[in-house]
């Protein structure tokens, strides 16, 4: 019973539910922007890389490598605490969107690029030989296959990165973890943390299950 | 430009912060060793469970994997570190971090191992059994070596993720690399220590990230 009171206190739940709901909305819109912007930017970079110009390829590869190698929390702290020194003041949500969107773009670029390089040379040549331009061959032959191949890893990566919106709690973004942590210290009960865990499960468990379904459906493509 | 160098690449401050960061790096490396080791073992056991024909093994394993893939690692960490004391379990930051990341990592490693084991044709295990190898021998000598080889890039990229993940330990004041750097930042009012930490992470992880990209490319060329 003591366990239930500590982790599932009904009164505490009712008290903090409205705040938590608005925090869920915050988590959701930040996640949405991160996913859309990250995937779009990654796709554009992968397409530019097919042009084979070193002055495009070099910065793209450097960006993708650094984005994949640096822990996002390090970059978040540098943006949030470092940039104001240069007179650049970004809000917490803005920092979170820039950093997580950038990290997703780095991973997405690599996934799209791996897909593009796995389309055999012969298909490119056939496309060009039948009179399609470079752009047409890219967008109508290579890219659809690359995207198809990339869907399962992209879903997994997008999931892992949207879960990182919880890092917003370090820089005061009013998302689920921030709100429930402060509710926990105000109420002196662990219940808000349980609520946070349940909220995250409600959002992400369907995505985890979706990723399983997708993986099975696209199993042949790997 | 001078402001920029002074705030982000201040060599004097970097030199001052270096001993502190070095201590932090050692904690980070210890943490990585423990978490990666436990994650690999836990992940393998979970994968075997998830692939077992016995339902009482399969469903709990799959449930565990999905549950901990859906929860953000930082939420798990805060729950273990600030939530469990309410249940009378007071944990040191190091132990809390190890527990939280073990739960997260073993779920991720389990997915990788599962994909690897499934990639080995069934006939291999059947042939091994038919030649008189026992089930554990078949697993250890026939199935696992091939499974690991097939998913080596994924194992590697998961390991990179774990190293990046350890930076979250700074949130519960474990004095690892990022925590030390952030400490130095707040004392010196200068972001150079954070940049130095970023460079250390890059030095460790960039070679691995390059290796992963090369693997993916290598697999893509038929």
CSV table of C-alpha atoms in Angstrom, one decimal:
chain,number,residue,atom,x,y,z
A,1,UNK,CA,0.0,0.0,0.0
A,2,UNK,CA,2.8,2.4,0.9
A,3,UNK,CA,4.2,1.7,-2.6
A,4,UNK,CA,0.9,2.7,-4.2
A,5,UNK,CA,0.7,5.9,-2.1
A,6,UNK,CA,4.3,6.8,-3.1
A,7,UNK,CA,4.1,6.2,-6.8
A,8,UNK,CA,0.4,6.3,-7.6
A,9,UNK,CA,-1.1,9.0,-5.3
A,10,UNK,CA,-4.5,9.9,-6.8
A,11,UNK,CA,-4.6,13.4,-5.2
A,12,UNK,CA,-1.2,14.3,-6.6
A,13,UNK,CA,-2.1,13.0,-10.0
A,14,UNK,CA,-5.2,15.1,-10.2
A,15,UNK,CA,-3.4,18.2,-9.0
A,16,UNK,CA,-0.6,18.1,-11.6
A,17,UNK,CA,-2.5,16.6,-14.5
A,18,UNK,CA,-3.3,20.0,-16.2
A,19,UNK,CA,0.3,21.1,-16.1
A,20,UNK,CA,1.5,17.7,-17.4
A,21,UNK,CA,-1.0,17.9,-20.3
A,22,UNK,CA,0.4,21.2,-21.4
A,23,UNK,CA,3.9,19.8,-21.1
A,24,UNK,CA,2.9,16.9,-23.3
A,25,UNK,CA,1.8,19.4,-25.9
A,26,UNK,CA,5.2,21.1,-25.7
A,27,UNK,CA,7.0,17.8,-26.1
A,28,UNK,CA,4.8,16.9,-29.1
A,29,UNK,CA,5.3,20.1,-31.0
A,30,UNK,CA,9.0,20.2,-30.4
A,31,UNK,CA,9.3,16.6,-31.5
A,32,UNK,CA,7.3,17.3,-34.7
A,33,UNK,CA,9.4,20.2,-35.7
A,34,UNK,CA,12.6,18.2,-35.0
A,35,UNK,CA,11.5,15.2,-37.1
A,36,UNK,CA,10.2,17.2,-40.1
A,37,UNK,CA,13.2,19.6,-40.2
A,38,UNK,CA,15.8,16.9,-39.5
A,39,UNK,CA,14.5,14.5,-42.2
A,40,UNK,CA,14.2,17.3,-44.7
A,41,UNK,CA,17.6,18.7,-44.1
A,42,UNK,CA,19.1,15.2,-44.2
A,43,UNK,CA,17.4,14.4,-47.5
A,44,UNK,CA,18.6,17.7,-49.1
A,45,UNK,CA,22.2,17.0,-47.9
A,46,UNK,CA,22.2,13.4,-49.3
A,47,UNK,CA,20.9,14.7,-52.6
A,48,UNK,CA,23.5,17.5,-52.8
A,49,UNK,CA,26.2,14.9,-52.1
A,50,UNK,CA,25.2,12.9,-55.2
A,51,UNK,CA,26.5,15.9,-57.3
A,52,UNK,CA,30.0,14.8,-56.3
A,53,UNK,CA,31.4,18.3,-55.9
A,54,UNK,CA,34.1,18.4,-53.2
A,55,UNK,CA,33.0,21.8,-51.9
A,56,UNK,CA,29.6,20.3,-51.2
A,57,UNK,CA,30.6,16.9,-50.1
A,58,UNK,CA,33.3,18.0,-47.6
A,59,UNK,CA,31.1,20.2,-45.4
A,60,UNK,CA,28.2,17.6,-45.6
A,61,UNK,CA,30.4,14.7,-44.5
A,62,UNK,CA,32.0,16.8,-41.7
A,63,UNK,CA,28.5,17.9,-40.5
A,64,UNK,CA,27.2,14.3,-40.6
A,65,UNK,CA,30.2,12.9,-38.8
A,66,UNK,CA,30.3,15.6,-36.0
A,67,UNK,CA,26.5,15.4,-35.6
A,68,UNK,CA,26.8,11.6,-35.1
A,69,UNK,CA,29.9,11.7,-32.8
A,70,UNK,CA,29.0,14.5,-30.4
A,71,UNK,CA,26.7,13.9,-27.4
A,72,UNK,CA,23.7,16.2,-28.0
A,73,UNK,CA,23.8,17.4,-24.4
A,74,UNK,CA,27.2,18.9,-24.9
A,75,UNK,CA,26.0,20.9,-27.9
A,76,UNK,CA,22.9,21.9,-26.1
A,77,UNK,CA,25.0,23.3,-23.2
A,78,UNK,CA,27.3,25.1,-25.6
A,79,UNK,CA,24.4,26.8,-27.5
A,80,UNK,CA,22.5,27.6,-24.3
A,81,UNK,CA,25.3,28.9,-22.1
A,82,UNK,CA,27.9,29.8,-24.6
A,83,UNK,CA,26.1,31.7,-27.4
A,84,UNK,CA,24.7,34.5,-25.2
A,85,UNK,CA,28.4,35.6,-24.7
A,86,UNK,CA,28.4,36.5,-28.4
A,87,UNK,CA,25.1,38.4,-28.0
A,88,UNK,CA,23.1,35.4,-29.5
A,89,UNK,CA,20.2,34.6,-27.1
A,90,UNK,CA,18.3,31.6,-28.1
A,91,UNK,CA,15.3,30.3,-26.1
A,92,UNK,CA,15.4,26.9,-24.6
A,93,UNK,CA,12.9,25.3,-27.1
A,94,UNK,CA,14.9,27.0,-29.9
A,95,UNK,CA,18.2,25.4,-28.7
A,96,UNK,CA,16.5,22.0,-28.4
A,97,UNK,CA,15.0,22.2,-31.9
A,98,UNK,CA,18.3,23.4,-33.5
A,99,UNK,CA,20.4,20.7,-31.8
A,100,UNK,CA,18.1,17.7,-32.1
A,101,UNK,CA,17.1,18.7,-35.6
A,102,UNK,CA,20.7,19.0,-36.6
A,103,UNK,CA,21.6,15.6,-35.0
A,104,UNK,CA,18.6,13.9,-36.8
A,105,UNK,CA,19.7,15.6,-40.0
A,106,UNK,CA,23.2,14.1,-39.6
A,107,UNK,CA,21.9,10.6,-39.1
A,108,UNK,CA,19.2,10.9,-41.8
A,109,UNK,CA,21.9,12.1,-44.3
A,110,UNK,CA,23.9,9.0,-43.7
A,111,UNK,CA,20.9,6.7,-44.0
A,112,UNK,CA,19.7,8.3,-47.2
A,113,UNK,CA,23.2,8.3,-48.6
A,114,UNK,CA,23.7,4.6,-47.8
A,115,UNK,CA,20.4,4.0,-49.7
A,116,UNK,CA,21.5,6.1,-52.7
A,117,UNK,CA,24.9,4.3,-52.9
A,118,UNK,CA,23.2,0.9,-52.8
A,119,UNK,CA,21.3,1.7,-56.0
A,120,UNK,CA,23.4,0.0,-58.5
A,121,UNK,CA,25.4,2.0,-61.1
A,122,UNK,CA,23.6,0.3,-63.9
A,123,UNK,CA,20.3,1.9,-62.9
A,124,UNK,CA,21.8,5.4,-63.0
A,125,UNK,CA,23.3,4.6,-66.4
A,126,UNK,CA,20.1,3.2,-67.7
A,127,UNK,CA,18.2,6.2,-66.5
A,128,UNK,CA,20.6,8.6,-68.2
A,129,UNK,CA,20.7,6.4,-71.3
A,130,UNK,CA,16.9,6.5,-71.8
A,131,UNK,CA,17.2,10.3,-71.9
A,132,UNK,CA,16.4,11.3,-68.3
A,133,UNK,CA,18.3,14.2,-66.8
A,134,UNK,CA,20.5,13.8,-63.7
A,135,UNK,CA,17.8,15.3,-61.5
A,136,UNK,CA,15.1,13.0,-63.0
A,137,UNK,CA,17.3,9.9,-62.5
A,138,UNK,CA,17.9,11.0,-58.9
A,139,UNK,CA,14.4,11.9,-58.0
A,140,UNK,CA,12.5,9.2,-60.0
A,141,UNK,CA,14.8,6.2,-59.9
A,142,UNK,CA,17.4,6.4,-57.1
A,143,UNK,CA,15.7,8.3,-54.4
A,144,UNK,CA,12.4,6.3,-54.2
A,145,UNK,CA,14.5,3.1,-53.6
A,146,UNK,CA,16.8,4.9,-51.1
A,147,UNK,CA,13.9,6.2,-49.1
A,148,UNK,CA,12.2,2.8,-49.1
A,149,UNK,CA,15.3,1.2,-47.8
A,150,UNK,CA,15.8,3.9,-45.2
A,151,UNK,CA,12.4,3.8,-43.6
A,152,UNK,CA,13.1,1.2,-40.8
A,153,UNK,CA,16.4,2.8,-39.6
A,154,UNK,CA,14.9,6.3,-40.0
A,155,UNK,CA,12.0,5.4,-37.8
A,156,UNK,CA,14.3,4.0,-35.1
A,157,UNK,CA,16.6,7.1,-35.3
A,158,UNK,CA,13.8,9.6,-35.2
A,159,UNK,CA,12.4,7.7,-32.2
A,160,UNK,CA,15.7,7.8,-30.4
A,161,UNK,CA,16.1,11.5,-31.1
A,162,UNK,CA,12.6,12.7,-30.2
A,163,UNK,CA,13.1,10.9,-26.9
A,164,UNK,CA,15.9,13.3,-26.3
A,165,UNK,CA,13.4,16.2,-26.0
A,166,UNK,CA,13.7,15.1,-22.3
A,167,UNK,CA,17.1,16.9,-22.4
A,168,UNK,CA,15.1,20.1,-22.5
A,169,UNK,CA,14.8,19.7,-18.7
A,170,UNK,CA,18.4,20.7,-18.4
A,171,UNK,CA,17.8,24.1,-20.0
A,172,UNK,CA,14.3,24.8,-18.5
A,173,UNK,CA,12.1,23.9,-21.5
A,174,UNK,CA,8.7,23.2,-20.0
A,175,UNK,CA,8.4,19.7,-21.4
A,176,UNK,CA,7.2,16.5,-19.6
A,177,UNK,CA,10.3,15.7,-17.6
A,178,UNK,CA,10.9,19.3,-16.4
A,179,UNK,CA,7.3,19.7,-15.3
A,180,UNK,CA,7.2,16.4,-13.5
A,181,UNK,CA,10.5,16.9,-11.8
A,182,UNK,CA,9.5,20.2,-10.4
A,183,UNK,CA,6.1,18.7,-9.4
A,184,UNK,CA,8.0,15.9,-7.7
A,185,UNK,CA,10.0,18.3,-5.6
A,186,UNK,CA,7.0,20.5,-4.7
A,187,UNK,CA,4.7,17.6,-3.8
A,188,UNK,CA,7.4,15.5,-2.0
A,189,UNK,CA,5.9,12.5,-3.8
A,190,UNK,CA,7.3,10.3,-6.6
A,191,UNK,CA,3.9,10.2,-8.3
A,192,UNK,CA,4.7,12.9,-10.8
A,193,UNK,CA,7.7,10.9,-12.1
A,194,UNK,CA,5.3,7.9,-12.6
A,195,UNK,CA,3.0,10.2,-14.5
A,196,UNK,CA,5.9,11.3,-16.7
A,197,UNK,CA,6.9,7.7,-17.4
A,198,UNK,CA,3.3,6.9,-18.4
A,199,UNK,CA,3.1,10.0,-20.6
A,200,UNK,CA,6.3,9.0,-22.4
A,201,UNK,CA,5.0,5.4,-22.8
A,202,UNK,CA,1.7,6.7,-24.2
A,203,UNK,CA,3.6,8.7,-26.8
A,204,UNK,CA,6.5,6.4,-27.7
A,205,UNK,CA,5.2,2.8,-27.2
A,206,UNK,CA,3.1,3.1,-30.4
A,207,UNK,CA,6.1,4.2,-32.3
A,208,UNK,CA,8.2,1.3,-30.9
A,209,UNK,CA,5.5,-1.1,-32.1
A,210,UNK,CA,5.2,0.7,-35.4
A,211,UNK,CA,9.0,0.2,-35.9
A,212,UNK,CA,8.6,-3.6,-35.3
A,213,UNK,CA,5.8,-3.7,-38.0
A,214,UNK,CA,7.8,-1.7,-40.4
A,215,UNK,CA,10.9,-3.8,-39.9
A,216,UNK,CA,9.0,-6.9,-40.8
A,217,UNK,CA,7.3,-5.3,-43.8
A,218,UNK,CA,10.6,-4.0,-45.2
A,219,UNK,CA,12.7,-7.0,-44.1
A,220,UNK,CA,13.4,-8.0,-47.8
A,221,UNK,CA,14.9,-4.7,-48.6
A,222,UNK,CA,17.9,-5.1,-46.2
B,1,UNK,CA,36.1,37.3,-33.9
B,2,UNK,CA,38.4,37.9,-30.9
B,3,UNK,CA,35.4,37.6,-28.6
B,4,UNK,CA,34.6,34.3,-30.2
B,5,UNK,CA,38.0,32.9,-29.7
B,6,UNK,CA,38.2,34.3,-26.2
B,7,UNK,CA,34.9,32.7,-25.2
B,8,UNK,CA,35.1,29.4,-27.0
B,9,UNK,CA,38.8,28.6,-27.7
B,10,UNK,CA,40.5,30.3,-24.8
B,11,UNK,CA,43.7,28.2,-24.5
B,12,UNK,CA,44.6,29.5,-21.0
B,13,UNK,CA,41.2,28.4,-19.6
B,14,UNK,CA,41.4,25.1,-21.5
B,15,UNK,CA,44.8,24.4,-19.9
B,16,UNK,CA,43.4,25.2,-16.4
B,17,UNK,CA,40.4,23.0,-16.9
B,18,UNK,CA,42.3,20.1,-18.4
B,19,UNK,CA,43.2,18.3,-15.1
B,20,UNK,CA,39.6,18.4,-14.0
B,21,UNK,CA,38.4,17.2,-17.4
B,22,UNK,CA,40.9,14.4,-17.4
B,23,UNK,CA,39.5,13.1,-14.1
B,24,UNK,CA,36.0,13.4,-15.6
B,25,UNK,CA,37.2,11.4,-18.7
B,26,UNK,CA,38.4,8.6,-16.4
B,27,UNK,CA,34.9,8.4,-14.8
B,28,UNK,CA,33.3,8.5,-18.3
B,29,UNK,CA,35.5,5.6,-19.4
B,30,UNK,CA,34.8,3.5,-16.3
B,31,UNK,CA,31.1,4.2,-16.8
B,32,UNK,CA,31.3,3.1,-20.4
B,33,UNK,CA,33.1,-0.1,-19.5
B,34,UNK,CA,30.5,-1.1,-17.0
B,35,UNK,CA,27.5,0.0,-19.0
B,36,UNK,CA,28.6,-1.5,-22.3
B,37,UNK,CA,29.7,-4.8,-20.6
B,38,UNK,CA,26.4,-5.2,-18.7
B,39,UNK,CA,24.4,-4.0,-21.8
B,40,UNK,CA,26.0,-6.6,-24.1
B,41,UNK,CA,25.4,-9.5,-21.6
B,42,UNK,CA,21.8,-8.3,-20.8
B,43,UNK,CA,21.1,-7.7,-24.4
B,44,UNK,CA,22.2,-11.2,-25.5
B,45,UNK,CA,20.1,-12.9,-22.8
B,46,UNK,CA,17.1,-10.8,-23.7
B,47,UNK,CA,17.5,-11.5,-27.4
B,48,UNK,CA,17.7,-15.3,-26.7
B,49,UNK,CA,14.5,-14.8,-24.5
B,50,UNK,CA,12.7,-12.9,-27.2
B,51,UNK,CA,13.5,-15.6,-29.8
B,52,UNK,CA,12.6,-18.5,-27.5
B,53,UNK,CA,9.7,-20.7,-28.5
B,54,UNK,CA,8.6,-20.8,-24.9
B,55,UNK,CA,5.9,-18.2,-24.3
B,56,UNK,CA,6.7,-17.5,-20.7
B,57,UNK,CA,10.2,-16.5,-21.8
B,58,UNK,CA,9.3,-14.8,-25.0
B,59,UNK,CA,6.6,-12.3,-24.0
B,60,UNK,CA,8.3,-10.9,-20.9
B,61,UNK,CA,11.5,-10.4,-22.9
B,62,UNK,CA,9.7,-8.6,-25.7
B,63,UNK,CA,7.7,-6.5,-23.2
B,64,UNK,CA,11.0,-5.5,-21.4
B,65,UNK,CA,12.6,-4.5,-24.7
B,66,UNK,CA,9.7,-2.5,-25.9
B,67,UNK,CA,9.1,-0.8,-22.6
B,68,UNK,CA,12.7,0.4,-22.2
B,69,UNK,CA,13.0,1.4,-25.8
B,70,UNK,CA,10.0,3.7,-25.4
B,71,UNK,CA,11.2,5.4,-22.2
B,72,UNK,CA,13.8,8.2,-22.7
B,73,UNK,CA,17.0,7.3,-20.9
B,74,UNK,CA,17.1,10.6,-19.0
B,75,UNK,CA,13.6,9.9,-17.7
B,76,UNK,CA,14.7,6.4,-16.5
B,77,UNK,CA,17.7,8.0,-14.9
B,78,UNK,CA,15.7,10.6,-13.0
B,79,UNK,CA,13.2,8.0,-12.0
B,80,UNK,CA,15.9,5.7,-10.6
B,81,UNK,CA,17.9,8.5,-9.0
B,82,UNK,CA,15.1,10.7,-7.5
B,83,UNK,CA,12.1,8.3,-7.5
B,84,UNK,CA,13.5,5.2,-5.9
B,85,UNK,CA,14.6,6.9,-2.7
B,86,UNK,CA,10.9,7.4,-2.0
B,87,UNK,CA,10.7,3.6,-1.9
B,88,UNK,CA,13.6,3.5,0.5
B,89,UNK,CA,16.2,2.8,-2.1
B,90,UNK,CA,18.9,5.4,-1.8
B,91,UNK,CA,21.4,4.9,-4.6
B,92,UNK,CA,24.7,6.7,-5.3
B,93,UNK,CA,24.8,8.6,-8.7
B,94,UNK,CA,27.1,6.0,-10.2
B,95,UNK,CA,24.9,3.1,-9.3
B,96,UNK,CA,21.7,4.9,-10.4
B,97,UNK,CA,23.3,5.7,-13.8
B,98,UNK,CA,24.5,2.1,-14.2
B,99,UNK,CA,21.0,0.8,-13.5
B,100,UNK,CA,19.1,3.2,-15.7
B,101,UNK,CA,21.5,2.9,-18.6
B,102,UNK,CA,21.6,-0.9,-18.2
B,103,UNK,CA,17.8,-1.0,-18.6
B,104,UNK,CA,18.0,1.2,-21.7
B,105,UNK,CA,21.0,-0.3,-23.3
B,106,UNK,CA,20.2,-4.0,-22.8
B,107,UNK,CA,16.9,-3.3,-24.7
B,108,UNK,CA,18.8,-1.7,-27.6
B,109,UNK,CA,21.5,-4.4,-27.7
B,110,UNK,CA,18.8,-7.1,-27.5
B,111,UNK,CA,17.3,-5.7,-30.7
B,112,UNK,CA,20.7,-5.8,-32.5
B,113,UNK,CA,21.4,-9.4,-31.3
B,114,UNK,CA,17.9,-10.5,-32.3
B,115,UNK,CA,18.3,-9.2,-35.8
B,116,UNK,CA,21.7,-10.9,-36.0
B,117,UNK,CA,20.6,-14.3,-34.8
B,118,UNK,CA,17.6,-14.1,-37.2
B,119,UNK,CA,20.0,-13.4,-40.1
B,120,UNK,CA,21.6,-16.8,-39.7
B,121,UNK,CA,19.8,-19.3,-41.8
B,122,UNK,CA,17.9,-21.9,-39.8
B,123,UNK,CA,19.6,-24.8,-41.6
B,124,UNK,CA,22.9,-23.8,-40.0
B,125,UNK,CA,21.6,-24.5,-36.5
B,126,UNK,CA,19.8,-27.7,-37.7
B,127,UNK,CA,22.9,-29.0,-39.3
B,128,UNK,CA,25.0,-28.3,-36.2
B,129,UNK,CA,22.4,-30.1,-34.0
B,130,UNK,CA,22.3,-33.0,-36.5
B,131,UNK,CA,26.1,-33.4,-36.2
B,132,UNK,CA,25.7,-33.9,-32.5
B,133,UNK,CA,26.5,-30.5,-31.1
B,134,UNK,CA,24.3,-29.6,-28.1
B,135,UNK,CA,22.1,-26.5,-28.1
B,136,UNK,CA,24.6,-24.3,-26.2
B,137,UNK,CA,27.4,-25.5,-28.4
B,138,UNK,CA,25.4,-24.7,-31.5
B,139,UNK,CA,24.7,-21.2,-30.2
B,140,UNK,CA,28.3,-20.5,-29.2
B,141,UNK,CA,30.2,-22.0,-32.1
B,142,UNK,CA,27.8,-21.8,-35.1
B,143,UNK,CA,25.0,-19.2,-34.7
B,144,UNK,CA,26.5,-16.4,-32.6
B,145,UNK,CA,29.8,-15.9,-34.5
B,146,UNK,CA,27.9,-15.4,-37.7
B,147,UNK,CA,25.2,-13.4,-36.0
B,148,UNK,CA,27.7,-11.0,-34.5
B,149,UNK,CA,29.6,-10.6,-37.8
B,150,UNK,CA,26.3,-9.8,-39.6
B,151,UNK,CA,25.3,-7.0,-37.2
B,152,UNK,CA,28.8,-5.6,-36.4
B,153,UNK,CA,28.0,-2.1,-37.7
B,154,UNK,CA,24.9,-2.0,-35.6
B,155,UNK,CA,26.7,-3.2,-32.5
B,156,UNK,CA,29.4,-0.6,-33.1
B,157,UNK,CA,26.9,2.2,-33.6
B,158,UNK,CA,25.0,1.2,-30.5
B,159,UNK,CA,28.3,1.3,-28.6
B,160,UNK,CA,28.9,4.9,-29.8
B,161,UNK,CA,25.4,5.7,-28.6
B,162,UNK,CA,26.3,4.4,-25.1
B,163,UNK,CA,29.4,6.5,-24.9
B,164,UNK,CA,27.3,9.6,-25.9
B,165,UNK,CA,24.6,8.5,-23.4
B,166,UNK,CA,27.0,8.6,-20.5
B,167,UNK,CA,27.0,12.4,-20.8
B,168,UNK,CA,23.5,12.4,-19.3
B,169,UNK,CA,25.1,11.3,-16.0
B,170,UNK,CA,26.0,14.9,-15.5
B,171,UNK,CA,22.4,15.6,-14.8
B,172,UNK,CA,22.6,13.6,-11.5
B,173,UNK,CA,25.9,15.3,-10.6
B,174,UNK,CA,28.1,12.3,-11.4
B,175,UNK,CA,31.5,13.9,-12.0
B,176,UNK,CA,32.1,12.5,-15.5
B,177,UNK,CA,33.5,14.4,-18.5
B,178,UNK,CA,30.6,16.7,-19.3
B,179,UNK,CA,29.8,17.4,-15.6
B,180,UNK,CA,33.4,18.5,-15.0
B,181,UNK,CA,33.4,20.6,-18.1
B,182,UNK,CA,30.2,22.3,-17.2
B,183,UNK,CA,31.6,22.9,-13.7
B,184,UNK,CA,34.6,24.6,-15.1
B,185,UNK,CA,32.4,26.7,-17.4
B,186,UNK,CA,30.3,27.9,-14.5
B,187,UNK,CA,33.4,28.8,-12.5
B,188,UNK,CA,35.2,30.6,-15.3
B,189,UNK,CA,32.1,32.1,-17.1
B,190,UNK,CA,33.7,30.8,-20.3
B,191,UNK,CA,32.6,28.1,-22.6
B,192,UNK,CA,36.0,26.9,-23.6
B,193,UNK,CA,35.9,23.9,-21.2
B,194,UNK,CA,32.7,22.7,-22.9
B,195,UNK,CA,34.4,23.0,-26.3
B,196,UNK,CA,37.3,21.0,-24.9
B,197,UNK,CA,35.0,18.3,-23.7
B,198,UNK,CA,33.3,18.3,-27.1
B,199,UNK,CA,36.8,17.8,-28.7
B,200,UNK,CA,37.5,14.9,-26.3
B,201,UNK,CA,34.3,13.2,-27.3
B,202,UNK,CA,35.1,13.8,-31.0
B,203,UNK,CA,38.6,12.3,-30.6
B,204,UNK,CA,37.1,9.1,-29.1
B,205,UNK,CA,34.0,8.8,-31.3
B,206,UNK,CA,34.9,10.2,-34.7
B,207,UNK,CA,37.1,7.2,-35.7
B,208,UNK,CA,34.2,4.9,-34.8
B,209,UNK,CA,31.7,6.9,-36.7
B,210,UNK,CA,33.9,6.9,-39.8
B,211,UNK,CA,34.3,3.1,-39.4
B,212,UNK,CA,30.5,2.7,-39.2
B,213,UNK,CA,30.0,4.7,-42.4
B,214,UNK,CA,32.6,2.6,-44.2
B,215,UNK,CA,30.9,-0.6,-43.1
B,216,UNK,CA,27.6,0.6,-44.3
B,217,UNK,CA,29.1,1.5,-47.7
B,218,UNK,CA,30.9,-1.8,-47.8
B,219,UNK,CA,27.7,-3.7,-47.3
B,220,UNK,CA,25.9,-1.6,-49.9
B,221,UNK,CA,28.2,-2.5,-52.7
B,222,UNK,CA,27.1,-5.8,-54.2
